[in-house]
XYZ file of C-alpha atoms in Angstrom:
535
model
C 59.371 -46.418 35.571
C 59.345 -45.227 32.070
C 62.391 -43.182 31.998
C 63.514 -41.049 28.948
C 67.141 -41.773 28.750
C 69.733 -43.077 31.232
C 71.436 -40.310 32.969
C 74.116 -40.592 35.905
C 72.381 -40.592 39.480
C 74.126 -40.450 42.623
C 73.631 -43.195 45.325
C 71.032 -41.158 47.342
C 68.952 -40.305 43.930
C 69.021 -43.988 43.064
C 67.793 -44.887 46.429
C 64.942 -42.335 46.438
C 64.145 -43.544 42.655
C 63.820 -47.304 43.935
C 61.617 -46.167 47.008
C 59.351 -44.223 44.690
C 58.841 -47.199 42.374
C 58.239 -49.397 45.293
C 55.341 -47.209 46.542
C 53.962 -46.818 43.202
C 53.561 -50.613 42.972
C 52.085 -50.837 46.390
C 49.535 -48.125 45.403
C 50.906 -45.605 48.073
C 51.942 -43.246 45.551
C 50.221 -42.066 42.268
C 51.032 -43.593 39.163
C 53.690 -41.918 36.805
C 51.835 -39.841 33.709
C 53.108 -40.029 30.009
C 53.180 -37.030 27.637
C 49.364 -37.608 26.970
C 48.340 -37.654 30.191
C 47.779 -41.225 30.593
C 48.865 -43.255 33.652
C 51.871 -45.606 33.398
C 51.530 -49.076 34.746
C 54.295 -49.282 37.385
C 54.688 -53.044 37.005
C 56.117 -52.695 33.562
C 59.763 -54.004 33.692
C 62.372 -51.510 33.227
C 63.926 -53.013 30.004
C 60.435 -52.404 28.440
C 59.778 -49.009 29.798
C 63.017 -47.367 29.309
C 63.331 -45.742 25.870
C 66.192 -46.032 23.709
C 68.926 -43.077 23.962
C 68.824 -42.192 20.294
C 65.327 -40.996 20.473
C 66.112 -38.279 23.153
C 62.747 -38.473 24.731
C 62.829 -35.954 27.446
C 59.684 -36.963 29.225
C 58.543 -40.556 30.385
C 56.483 -42.220 27.612
C 55.610 -45.793 26.151
C 55.632 -44.455 22.571
C 58.734 -46.373 21.656
C 56.760 -49.612 22.328
C 54.095 -48.657 20.074
C 53.766 -48.330 16.250
C 54.902 -44.897 15.950
C 55.748 -45.194 12.092
C 52.314 -44.991 10.363
C 52.092 -46.307 6.690
C 49.786 -43.959 4.520
C 49.304 -46.788 2.013
C 47.200 -49.098 4.575
C 43.681 -48.701 4.523
C 40.603 -50.151 5.608
C 38.549 -49.446 2.454
C 37.204 -52.300 0.113
C 36.789 -52.740 -3.632
C 34.006 -50.769 -5.425
C 31.942 -53.614 -6.834
C 30.551 -53.243 -10.329
C 32.042 -49.685 -10.783
C 32.536 -48.447 -14.255
C 34.853 -45.554 -15.504
C 34.665 -45.250 -19.185
C 32.375 -46.301 -22.055
C 34.174 -46.434 -25.533
C 32.387 -46.346 -28.785
C 34.766 -48.305 -30.795
C 37.431 -50.800 -30.277
C 40.830 -49.874 -29.045
C 44.127 -51.394 -29.443
C 45.115 -53.592 -26.630
C 41.735 -54.101 -25.397
C 39.761 -57.419 -24.786
C 39.040 -58.980 -28.344
C 35.740 -60.469 -27.059
C 33.943 -57.484 -24.959
C 36.264 -54.434 -26.004
C 37.041 -53.520 -22.428
C 40.566 -52.099 -21.525
C 41.092 -53.511 -18.179
C 41.418 -57.129 -18.881
C 42.353 -59.650 -21.755
C 40.251 -62.342 -23.761
C 41.458 -64.872 -21.624
C 40.454 -63.202 -18.401
C 37.161 -61.826 -19.789
C 33.939 -62.985 -17.748
C 31.299 -62.113 -20.642
C 29.567 -64.663 -22.678
C 31.975 -65.541 -25.588
C 30.571 -64.047 -28.664
C 30.681 -65.280 -31.931
C 32.302 -62.519 -33.537
C 34.383 -60.459 -31.040
C 34.058 -56.815 -30.430
C 37.496 -56.250 -32.216
C 35.837 -57.102 -35.512
C 32.442 -55.877 -35.127
C 33.146 -52.560 -33.184
C 29.534 -53.034 -31.676
C 28.709 -53.498 -27.879
C 31.796 -52.395 -26.588
C 31.922 -53.008 -22.785
C 32.735 -50.370 -20.439
C 36.098 -50.426 -18.517
C 36.066 -51.678 -15.034
C 37.513 -49.815 -11.990
C 40.549 -51.633 -11.079
C 41.658 -50.731 -7.435
C 44.950 -51.720 -5.855
C 45.373 -51.067 -2.054
C 46.934 -52.739 1.031
C 44.925 -53.605 3.863
C 45.992 -52.686 7.466
C 46.133 -55.109 10.280
C 42.298 -54.782 11.320
C 41.181 -54.763 7.639
C 42.893 -58.201 6.932
C 40.782 -59.655 10.011
C 37.378 -58.068 9.536
C 34.809 -60.600 8.533
C 32.346 -57.892 7.396
C 34.906 -55.759 5.268
C 32.874 -54.615 2.154
C 29.644 -56.039 3.222
C 26.546 -53.467 2.372
C 24.029 -53.446 5.174
C 21.359 -52.510 2.659
C 21.232 -55.996 0.994
C 19.990 -57.549 4.326
C 16.424 -56.292 3.221
C 16.525 -59.411 0.698
C 16.674 -61.885 3.670
C 13.989 -59.808 5.484
C 11.560 -59.935 2.542
C 12.263 -63.440 2.019
C 11.067 -64.507 5.672
C 8.132 -62.336 5.299
C 7.171 -63.928 2.417
C 7.415 -67.429 3.922
C 5.285 -66.134 6.887
C 2.584 -64.564 4.451
C 2.424 -68.079 2.622
C 1.882 -70.060 5.957
C -1.064 -67.838 7.103
C -2.560 -67.824 3.701
C -2.378 -71.748 3.660
C -3.858 -71.925 7.119
C -6.543 -69.638 6.155
C -7.408 -71.742 3.242
C -7.524 -74.876 5.617
C -9.753 -73.306 7.845
C -12.086 -72.407 5.131
C -12.376 -75.684 3.812
C -13.035 -77.128 7.073
C -15.837 -74.797 7.542
C -17.392 -75.841 4.210
C -17.191 -79.427 5.026
C -18.819 -78.622 8.381
C -21.804 -76.805 6.612
C -22.279 -79.722 4.082
C -22.291 -82.488 6.879
C -25.710 -83.001 8.533
C -25.352 -85.890 10.792
C -26.527 -84.420 14.031
C -24.936 -83.889 17.490
C -21.801 -86.238 16.606
C -21.004 -84.082 13.649
C -21.364 -81.048 15.874
C -19.155 -82.521 18.472
C -16.552 -83.438 15.841
C -16.691 -80.056 14.387
C -15.777 -78.661 17.672
C -12.802 -80.849 18.022
C -11.593 -79.579 14.620
C -12.136 -76.155 15.530
C -9.659 -76.603 18.471
C -7.201 -78.257 16.036
C -7.376 -75.382 13.834
C -6.308 -72.934 16.329
C -2.680 -72.821 16.111
C -0.431 -71.649 19.040
C 2.460 -70.232 17.802
C 4.333 -70.107 21.001
C 3.965 -73.927 21.561
C 7.123 -75.995 20.762
C 6.925 -78.619 18.135
C 6.142 -82.129 19.289
C 9.488 -83.606 17.880
C 11.472 -81.022 19.928
C 9.265 -81.921 23.003
C 10.192 -85.406 22.460
C 14.042 -84.733 22.511
C 13.650 -83.079 25.870
C 16.045 -85.492 27.511
C 17.875 -86.769 24.532
C 21.631 -87.230 25.011
C 23.501 -86.356 22.052
C 27.251 -87.525 21.315
C 29.878 -85.218 20.092
C 32.836 -86.714 18.655
C 36.257 -85.345 17.979
C 35.772 -82.286 20.081
C 38.252 -79.523 21.216
C 38.712 -81.245 24.532
C 39.366 -84.549 22.949
C 36.996 -87.975 22.972
C 33.192 -87.875 22.981
C 30.884 -86.121 25.411
C 27.320 -86.379 26.159
C 25.265 -83.243 26.548
C 21.503 -82.731 27.354
C 20.036 -80.314 24.993
C 17.420 -78.739 27.330
C 18.509 -78.297 31.195
C 15.177 -76.747 32.021
C 11.628 -75.994 30.850
C 11.831 -72.590 29.102
C 8.171 -71.729 30.378
C 9.539 -71.307 33.967
C 10.235 -67.718 34.931
C 13.989 -66.986 35.417
C 14.801 -66.497 39.241
C 16.078 -62.955 38.463
C 13.076 -62.081 36.959
C 10.858 -62.914 40.111
C 11.476 -59.703 41.690
C 12.547 -56.707 39.564
C 13.121 -54.439 42.816
C 16.747 -53.209 42.973
C 16.915 -53.987 46.696
C 15.561 -57.372 46.536
C 17.648 -60.576 46.793
C 21.084 -60.412 44.976
C 21.712 -62.405 41.931
C 25.150 -63.185 40.886
C 24.986 -63.929 36.932
C 28.600 -65.568 36.882
C 27.559 -68.326 39.322
C 23.708 -68.061 38.488
C 23.111 -68.051 42.193
C 20.686 -66.199 44.276
C 21.060 -67.120 47.898
C 18.193 -65.347 49.517
C 14.578 -65.436 48.761
C 13.393 -63.202 46.035
C 9.908 -63.021 47.392
C 10.171 -63.384 51.159
C 6.582 -61.830 51.738
C 4.745 -64.202 49.309
C 2.738 -67.090 50.067
C 4.994 -70.184 50.726
C 2.642 -72.413 49.010
C 2.369 -70.409 45.938
C 6.200 -70.166 45.449
C 8.418 -72.940 43.640
C 11.588 -71.004 44.433
C 12.647 -69.978 48.002
C 16.484 -69.199 47.297
C 19.668 -71.391 47.154
C 20.026 -71.106 50.893
C 16.699 -72.956 51.564
C 17.854 -75.839 49.271
C 21.436 -76.002 50.674
C 19.866 -76.316 54.359
C 17.372 -79.094 53.601
C 17.265 -82.557 51.871
C 20.195 -84.277 50.838
C 22.265 -81.017 50.554
C 22.257 -80.816 54.637
C 23.046 -84.708 54.611
C 25.732 -84.049 52.343
C 27.186 -81.145 54.494
C 27.057 -83.344 57.619
C 28.866 -86.141 55.969
C 31.465 -83.566 55.071
C 32.080 -82.183 58.512
C 32.329 -85.842 59.816
C 34.990 -86.697 57.286
C 36.876 -83.495 58.228
C 36.329 -84.279 62.150
C 37.562 -87.897 61.690
C 40.640 -86.999 59.448
C 41.667 -84.405 62.042
C 41.324 -87.048 64.811
C 43.915 -89.521 62.860
C 41.389 -91.500 60.629
C 42.270 -92.090 56.961
C 39.370 -91.030 55.245
C 38.886 -88.347 52.544
C 35.764 -87.050 50.983
C 36.933 -86.209 47.650
C 39.432 -88.939 47.064
C 37.256 -91.969 48.517
C 33.514 -90.848 48.731
C 32.153 -94.334 48.863
C 34.516 -95.151 52.097
C 33.410 -91.916 53.666
C 29.781 -92.499 53.045
C 30.061 -96.144 54.565
C 31.997 -94.738 57.588
C 29.321 -92.045 58.156
C 26.673 -94.629 58.235
C 28.552 -96.730 60.666
C 29.144 -93.752 62.830
C 25.576 -92.968 62.971
C 24.633 -96.352 63.719
C 27.008 -96.542 66.581
C 25.948 -93.273 67.808
C 22.227 -94.386 67.922
C 23.385 -97.538 69.693
C 25.353 -95.327 72.401
C 22.226 -93.107 73.071
C 20.121 -96.134 73.652
C 22.366 -97.859 75.947
C 22.909 -94.553 78.070
C 19.116 -93.996 77.951
C 18.760 -97.705 79.260
C 21.412 -97.418 82.054
C 19.779 -94.073 83.323
C 16.305 -95.634 83.539
C 17.347 -98.873 85.160
C 19.275 -96.859 87.852
C 16.895 -94.069 88.357
C 13.442 -95.526 87.011
C 11.110 -94.172 84.544
C 8.438 -91.794 86.222
C 6.403 -91.998 83.003
C 5.953 -95.624 82.865
C 5.169 -96.300 86.604
C 1.856 -96.342 88.182
C 0.243 -93.217 89.511
C 1.521 -91.637 92.809
C -1.022 -91.966 95.751
C -2.965 -88.684 96.317
C -1.976 -88.866 100.160
C 1.816 -88.641 99.016
C 0.986 -85.827 96.581
C -0.785 -83.764 99.081
C 1.521 -84.656 102.036
C -1.226 -85.986 104.026
C -1.420 -89.602 105.884
C -3.795 -91.218 108.509
C -1.056 -91.408 111.110
C -1.966 -89.440 114.547
C 0.678 -87.300 116.431
C -0.235 -85.457 119.790
C 1.752 -82.541 120.892
C 1.829 -80.790 124.387
C 1.941 -76.888 124.969
C 5.713 -76.853 124.716
C 5.479 -78.456 121.352
C 6.770 -81.849 122.708
C 5.422 -85.325 121.253
C 3.136 -87.127 123.568
C 1.565 -89.808 121.426
C 2.995 -90.910 118.145
C 6.158 -90.908 116.232
C 7.939 -87.842 115.227
C 8.173 -87.236 111.139
C 11.596 -88.088 110.104
C 12.682 -85.674 107.531
C 14.717 -87.303 104.425
C 18.588 -86.426 104.616
C 20.785 -86.299 101.425
C 24.141 -88.241 101.059
C 25.892 -85.119 102.360
C 26.991 -84.182 105.913
C 24.135 -82.007 107.466
C 23.993 -80.045 110.801
C 27.625 -80.288 111.359
C 28.919 -77.589 113.856
C 32.500 -76.924 114.010
C 34.859 -74.364 115.893
C 32.141 -73.677 118.715
C 29.545 -72.535 116.060
C 25.805 -73.114 117.171
C 24.724 -72.825 113.546
C 25.759 -74.239 110.132
C 27.518 -72.207 107.402
C 24.956 -70.353 105.275
C 22.592 -69.713 107.915
C 23.070 -65.903 107.673
C 23.302 -63.509 104.771
C 24.227 -59.988 104.420
C 25.585 -57.634 101.761
C 25.612 -60.689 99.121
C 27.750 -62.778 101.455
C 27.194 -65.842 103.432
C 27.878 -66.373 107.125
C 27.086 -67.934 110.321
C 24.013 -66.710 112.309
C 25.420 -67.150 115.725
C 28.211 -64.710 115.312
C 27.481 -62.954 112.090
C 30.874 -63.822 110.657
C 31.404 -64.043 106.763
C 34.758 -66.049 106.897
C 34.193 -69.680 106.559
C 35.890 -71.979 109.207
C 36.357 -69.158 111.698
C 36.134 -69.536 115.536
C 32.933 -68.520 116.764
C 32.952 -65.378 119.082
C 29.205 -65.354 120.009
C 27.328 -62.245 121.062
C 30.637 -60.508 121.839
C 31.707 -60.675 118.424
C 28.786 -59.302 117.248
C 28.816 -56.256 119.482
C 32.510 -55.709 118.909
C 31.936 -55.919 114.964
C 29.004 -53.143 115.363
C 31.182 -50.965 117.474
C 34.037 -51.271 115.028
C 31.689 -50.357 112.259
C 29.980 -47.269 114.123
C 33.706 -46.185 114.712
C 34.683 -46.398 111.099
C 31.589 -44.534 110.184
C 32.146 -41.714 112.566
C 35.763 -41.518 111.387
C 34.738 -41.317 107.745
C 32.043 -38.630 108.559
C 34.651 -36.592 110.377
C 37.026 -36.732 107.359
C 34.394 -35.679 105.091
C 33.663 -32.664 107.472
C 37.292 -31.672 107.593
C 37.642 -31.721 103.671
C 34.242 -29.579 103.326
C 35.089 -26.942 106.041
C 38.912 -26.325 105.776
C 40.386 -24.240 108.707
C 40.729 -20.425 108.287
C 44.176 -19.060 108.845
C 44.484 -15.633 110.194
C 46.463 -13.429 107.955
C 48.832 -10.636 109.369
C 47.516 -7.122 108.389
C 49.725 -5.567 106.039
C 49.266 -2.823 103.666
C 48.888 -3.942 100.166
C 49.239 -2.306 96.942
C 46.065 -0.176 95.932
C 44.306 -0.753 99.586
C 43.802 1.806 102.318
C 46.053 1.692 105.247
C 44.717 -0.168 108.176
C 44.212 1.557 111.715
C 46.302 -0.705 113.570
C 49.394 -0.285 111.252
C 52.645 0.346 113.241
C 55.499 2.169 111.265
C 59.254 2.326 112.070
C 59.924 6.264 112.339
C 63.779 5.697 111.060
C 62.791 3.222 108.332
C 60.143 6.048 107.103
C 62.468 8.399 106.657
C 64.877 6.541 104.796
C 61.995 5.368 102.345
C 61.103 9.109 101.676
C 64.563 9.774 100.869
C 64.783 6.923 98.331
C 61.364 7.879 96.865
C 62.540 11.567 96.303
C 65.900 10.209 94.524
C 63.576 7.739 92.304
C 61.368 10.893 91.206
C 64.441 12.888 90.361
C 65.806 10.028 88.386
C 62.557 9.815 86.433
C 62.626 13.490 85.638
C 66.520 13.482 84.285
C 67.153 10.429 82.262
C 70.766 11.066 82.255
C 71.083 10.143 86.095
C 69.433 6.889 85.510
C 71.790 3.961 86.363
C 72.441 1.008 83.986
C 72.182 -1.670 86.466
C 68.427 -1.879 87.626
C 67.842 -3.411 90.989
C 64.051 -4.875 91.182
C 62.649 -6.698 94.096
C 58.884 -7.640 94.752
C 59.537 -7.193 98.784
C 57.916 -4.068 99.733
C 57.998 -2.984 103.279
C 54.947 -1.024 105.033
C 57.502 1.868 105.307
C 58.154 1.973 101.643
C 54.244 1.845 100.985
C 53.599 4.564 103.422
C 56.557 6.728 101.501
C 54.856 6.190 98.078
C 51.576 7.207 99.524
C 52.650 10.265 101.012
C 54.763 11.211 97.806
C 52.272 10.416 95.002
C 50.365 13.084 93.381
C 46.701 13.148 94.319
C 44.523 14.124 91.124
C 41.573 14.981 93.134
C 43.491 17.227 95.367
C 42.921 21.082 94.287
C 46.309 22.039 95.702
C 48.235 19.484 93.848
C 49.620 22.095 91.608
C 51.289 24.049 94.586
C 53.402 21.082 96.081
């Protein structure tokens, strides 16, 4: 924190200040702002951000770290070249004896030495030069283009334009010369064919690269005493410049992303184009095909082998890793072949054997079997069904059918007793009847429970006179209790008329007896009664 001056703080204030600084460093609290409204980096150390006590800065600031004393003598301007300030008519004392200027001496004069100086002739007095003396600031000392006049660049442009015009003029002269020779030549068809070839030679393609540069395409140049030390070899051209750059294949913003730092484009920039017409399919296509895929598999093999305890590393010993990977592939192929041969030797190969007879494919044969009306065999031999290595038709615990002969509600069971518990004792038809009776009873109980929940039993209520209702016809009242209730009602009304007789302790209860309700009805004012004013 860029504190202004060190003041005394209590322990609690110091703790809060430290918590605020930690929150600012973590990005949970906004950064502190200086006098100019700029944010102060919370990671600046305190010995740099704290201002000296003698500056008496009341607000946080980093001005004490900047150059706050500006020297007006420093400037970024440059000398005014060739400027003259005064032209004298006769020689002046102390001036240059050669040219007559006051700004330098004869020893530092840059004019041609005269046979007789201006001191003695008083003729052709040179004007005084403009001499400036100023100190450059930090940027002015290091500015390469300080004092450069951009208007002088037109000389360079004029020079290159003159060269281009001279080259075009020379080519035009050569072309005219070739045409004159062609017109003067009358040798027939051979001369005509030679003239066509010469015309092709005259067509100069300015975009083509010089043959000498094309020959140096794969040339390796040696650089000696480089910054890195030693000599290095560099290839001049890494790709043919006529190829379109990958980021220019599709200029759509939503197309494949191009990373300029790594010069990579993972996706295909033209996914809808014909694959035969494309020469670039994206970096992912090259990573998942060819030698790149083989290199990736070799890396995975080295990682797995190292995890299993084998001493190999792809970067430390690449030759060893490649040799071990080749041996691994050979051993893997041998193991696959051996496994295949073992399976074929044990079970045979149906694809290499002779064709199966039609009688076996269709399940027909010439064997004759005769049956009686009951289905018993009279003549011939019964067809023997093939059996597996597992036990079949094994009946246990008095069951007459096997497990899995019955299916109900996604459960297997025995068909003889319809039980879904395996290895249970068979109960026969009695068990089936008992199970059905139990199921019916359970359904009846469920139906009765649902009926009870839908229609609850009505409870007869005792007829009582409630507030705001008419008096039932069968209401029975106690005469003595009714008289006491009438007295209490009269006292209550007197208290309402005279507030001085109202007691401080109010007794209130919700229990109202039928006699009190009847007394209230008798004593209340009926507004619809025409005789209410005479009561």
